[in-house]
């Protein structure tokens, strides 16, 4: 894989999809449908998916593409593949809360090694560079040129005063029970894959997820966190979270700075 090209293409497509999403987000009304699993889908999900998928297939025709909005792709099997959630946090989008993201990632041998997470309503862009390191980009997000970037790295956590981030839409008692095993200084909630990015920048130390997710929900954030020195492990046995699983469904997991002393599930 040409990582320089991959970075440029993923970033550009995320920005273009973000424009399309915001156009619909800022309109007077938009249609919300319900998928077979009872989750919501909007015209923004579908428009962003069409744009990103066409772009990736044109630029990387030989690479398997898995995308949330194309059910046919969910039966594809590969160790190395591109994976897309064109609009992560649809509930946040529908309720106009702004915590939604565009996620594009590249998985190699079951590990997300490159990714882009773009939160268009929050003007935050996190991505991996060609060398695999992660940055946050600032500026006007020109499509053809990357703006000023800041290298990001996970926190040196204080285990007597941890900063926790958890899901905004899916927080439950099991999550709180696990968080309560730690000495917590502050707990915040965030939507979508932004939670991975908050750990990647050191704005949080740990993000436990005791709930259903799919690989397209997590791959881009996982790649960004990985490039910032963080880890993502299974909740049950603390083994690395791997990708390319049957049906692309994730087990419960913990995303964290390695300086956090993990507690058993």
C-alpha positions in Angstrom: 0.0 0.0 0.0 1.2 3.5 -0.8 0.6 5.1 2.6 1.2 8.7 1.3 -1.6 8.2 -1.3 -3.8 6.5 1.2 -3.5 9.4 3.7 -4.3 12.0 1.0 -7.3 10.0 -0.4 -8.9 9.1 3.0 -8.6 12.7 4.2 -10.0 14.2 1.1 -13.0 11.8 1.0 -13.7 12.3 4.7 -13.8 16.1 4.1 -16.0 15.8 1.0 -18.4 13.4 2.9 -18.4 15.9 5.8 -19.5 18.7 3.5 -22.4 16.5 2.2 -23.4 15.5 5.7 -23.4 19.1 7.0 -25.5 20.3 4.0 -28.2 17.8 5.0 -27.7 18.5 8.8 -28.2 22.2 8.3 -31.3 21.7 6.1 -34.8 22.3 7.6 -35.6 18.6 7.7 -34.2 15.3 6.6 -35.6 11.8 6.3 -34.8 9.2 9.0 -35.4 5.5 8.1 -35.0 2.4 10.3 -32.8 -0.4 9.3 -33.5 -4.1 10.0 -31.5 -4.0 13.3 -33.7 -1.0 14.4 -30.9 1.5 14.1 -31.6 4.8 12.3 -30.2 5.7 8.9 -30.5 9.0 7.1 -30.0 10.4 3.6 -26.7 11.8 5.0 -25.4 8.3 5.8 -26.4 7.1 2.3 -25.0 10.1 0.4 -21.7 10.0 2.4 -21.4 6.3 1.8 -21.9 6.6 -2.0 -19.2 9.4 -2.2 -16.6 7.6 -0.1 -17.2 4.1 -1.6 -16.8 5.4 -5.2 -13.7 7.3 -4.3 -12.0 4.4 -2.5 -12.9 1.9 -5.3 -11.5 4.3 -7.9 -8.2 4.8 -6.1 -7.7 1.3 -4.6 -9.5 -1.1 -6.9 -7.7 -4.2 -5.7 -8.5 -3.6 -2.0 -11.5 -5.2 -0.3 -14.0 -2.5 0.9 -16.3 -3.1 3.8 -18.9 -0.4 4.5 -21.7 -0.2 7.0 -24.3 0.9 4.5 -23.7 -1.8 1.9 -24.9 -5.1 3.4 -23.4 -7.1 0.5 -19.9 -6.1 1.7 -20.5 -7.7 5.1 -20.0 -11.2 3.7 -16.6 -10.3 2.2 -13.7 -11.9 4.0 -10.1 -10.5 4.0 -7.3 -10.0 6.4 -6.4 -6.6 4.8 -9.2 -4.2 3.8 -10.6 -0.7 3.8 -13.6 -0.2 6.2 -16.0 2.7 6.4 -18.6 4.1 8.6 -19.8 7.1 6.5 -21.7 8.7 9.5 -20.9 7.3 12.9 -23.3 8.6 15.6 -26.5 8.8 13.5 -28.5 9.3 16.7 -26.3 12.3 17.5 -26.9 13.6 14.0 -30.7 13.1 14.2 -30.9 14.9 17.5 -28.5 17.6 16.1 -26.0 17.2 18.9 -22.9 17.4 16.7 -21.0 14.4 18.1 -20.9 12.5 14.8 -18.0 11.5 12.7 -16.9 10.2 9.3 -14.7 7.1 9.7 -12.4 5.6 7.1 -9.7 3.0 8.0 -7.3 0.6 6.6 -6.8 -2.8 8.3 -3.7 -4.9 7.8 -3.6 -8.5 9.0 -6.4 -7.8 11.4 -4.9 -4.6 12.8 -6.2 -1.0 12.0 -3.0 0.7 11.0 -4.3 3.9 9.2 -7.4 5.9 9.7 -9.2 9.2 9.5 -11.9 10.5 12.0 -13.5 13.7 11.0 -16.2 15.4 13.1 -17.5 18.1 10.7 -19.9 19.8 13.2 -17.1 20.1 15.7 -14.3 21.1 13.2 -12.0 18.4 14.5 -10.0 16.1 12.2 -7.8 13.3 13.5 -5.7 11.1 11.2 -2.7 8.9 10.8 0.2 10.0 8.6 2.0 7.8 6.1 4.4 6.7 8.9 1.5 5.5 11.1 1.8 8.3 13.6 -1.3 10.3 14.5 -2.0 14.0 14.4 -4.9 16.4 14.8 -5.3 18.9 11.9 -6.4 22.5 12.4 -7.4 25.1 9.9 -9.8 25.4 7.1 -9.5 21.8 5.9 -8.7 22.5 2.3 -9.4 19.4 0.2 -6.1 19.5 -1.7 -3.6 20.4 1.1 -3.3 19.4 4.7 -3.3 22.3 7.1 -1.3 22.7 10.3 -1.1 19.5 12.3 -0.2 18.7 15.9 1.2 15.3 16.9 -1.0 13.6 19.4 -0.1 11.1 22.1 -1.9 9.3 24.9 -1.7 10.6 28.5 0.7 9.7 31.2 -2.3 8.7 33.3 -2.6 9.3 37.1 -4.2 6.1 38.3 -5.4 7.8 41.5 -7.3 10.4 39.4 -8.3 9.0 36.0 -10.2 10.8 33.2 -12.9 8.5 31.8 -14.9 8.9 28.6 -18.0 6.8 27.9 -20.8 6.6 25.4 -23.4 9.4 25.3 -26.2 7.2 23.8 -25.3 3.8 25.1 -24.2 4.2 28.7 -25.6 1.6 31.1 -25.2 0.1 34.6 -22.6 -2.4 33.4 -20.4 0.4 32.1 -20.8 2.4 35.4 -20.0 -0.7 37.4 -16.7 -1.1 35.5 -15.8 2.5 35.7 -16.4 2.4 39.5 -13.5 0.0 39.8 -11.2 2.9 39.1 -10.3 6.1 41.1 -11.9 8.6 38.7 -11.2 12.3 38.8 -13.6 13.2 36.0 -16.0 11.3 33.6 -17.3 12.7 30.4 -19.6 11.4 27.7 -19.1 11.7 24.0 -20.7 10.3 20.9 -19.3 8.2 18.1 -15.6 7.4 17.5 -14.7 10.8 19.1 -14.1 8.8 22.3 -11.1 7.0 20.8 -9.7 10.4 19.7 -10.1 11.9 23.2 -8.0 9.1 24.6 -5.5 9.6 21.7 -5.1 13.2 22.5 -4.8 12.6 26.3 -8.1 14.4 27.0 -9.2 11.1 28.5 -7.3 8.1 29.9 -9.7 5.2 29.3 -12.8 4.4 27.3 -14.6 1.2 28.2 -17.3 -0.1 25.9 -19.7 -2.6 27.4 -22.2 -2.8 24.5 -22.6 -3.7 20.9 -20.3 -2.2 18.2 -19.3 -3.2 14.7 -15.8 -3.0 13.3 -16.7 0.0 11.1 -17.7 1.9 14.2 -14.2 1.4 15.8 -11.5 0.8 13.1 -10.7 4.5 12.3 -10.7 5.6 15.9 -8.6 2.5 16.8 -6.1 3.4 14.1 -5.8 6.9 15.4 -5.4 5.7 19.0 -2.8 3.1 17.9 -0.8 5.8 16.2 -0.9 7.9 19.4 0.5 5.1 21.5 -2.8 3.7 22.8 -4.3 0.3 22.9 -7.6 -1.4 22.4 -8.2 -4.8 24.1 -11.1 -7.1 24.6 -13.1 -6.5 27.8 -13.1 -10.1 28.9 -9.5 -11.2 28.6 -7.5 -8.0 27.7 -6.2 -9.6 24.4 -5.9 -7.2 21.5 -9.1 -6.4 19.6 -8.6 -7.9 16.1 -10.5 -7.1 12.9 -11.9 -9.2 10.0 -14.1 -11.2 12.4 -17.2 -13.1 11.3 -19.9 -10.6 10.5 -17.6 -7.7 11.6 -19.1 -7.6 15.1 -17.0 -6.6 18.0 -16.9 -8.0 21.6 -17.0 -5.5 24.5 -13.6 -3.7 24.6 -11.5 -1.1 26.5 -9.5 1.7 24.7 -6.9 3.2 26.9 -3.5 4.7 27.5 -1.0 2.0 28.4 -0.2 3.9 31.6 -3.6 3.0 33.0 -3.5 0.0 35.3 -6.4 -2.0 33.8 -8.9 -3.7 36.1 -10.4 -7.1 35.4 -13.9 -7.2 33.9 
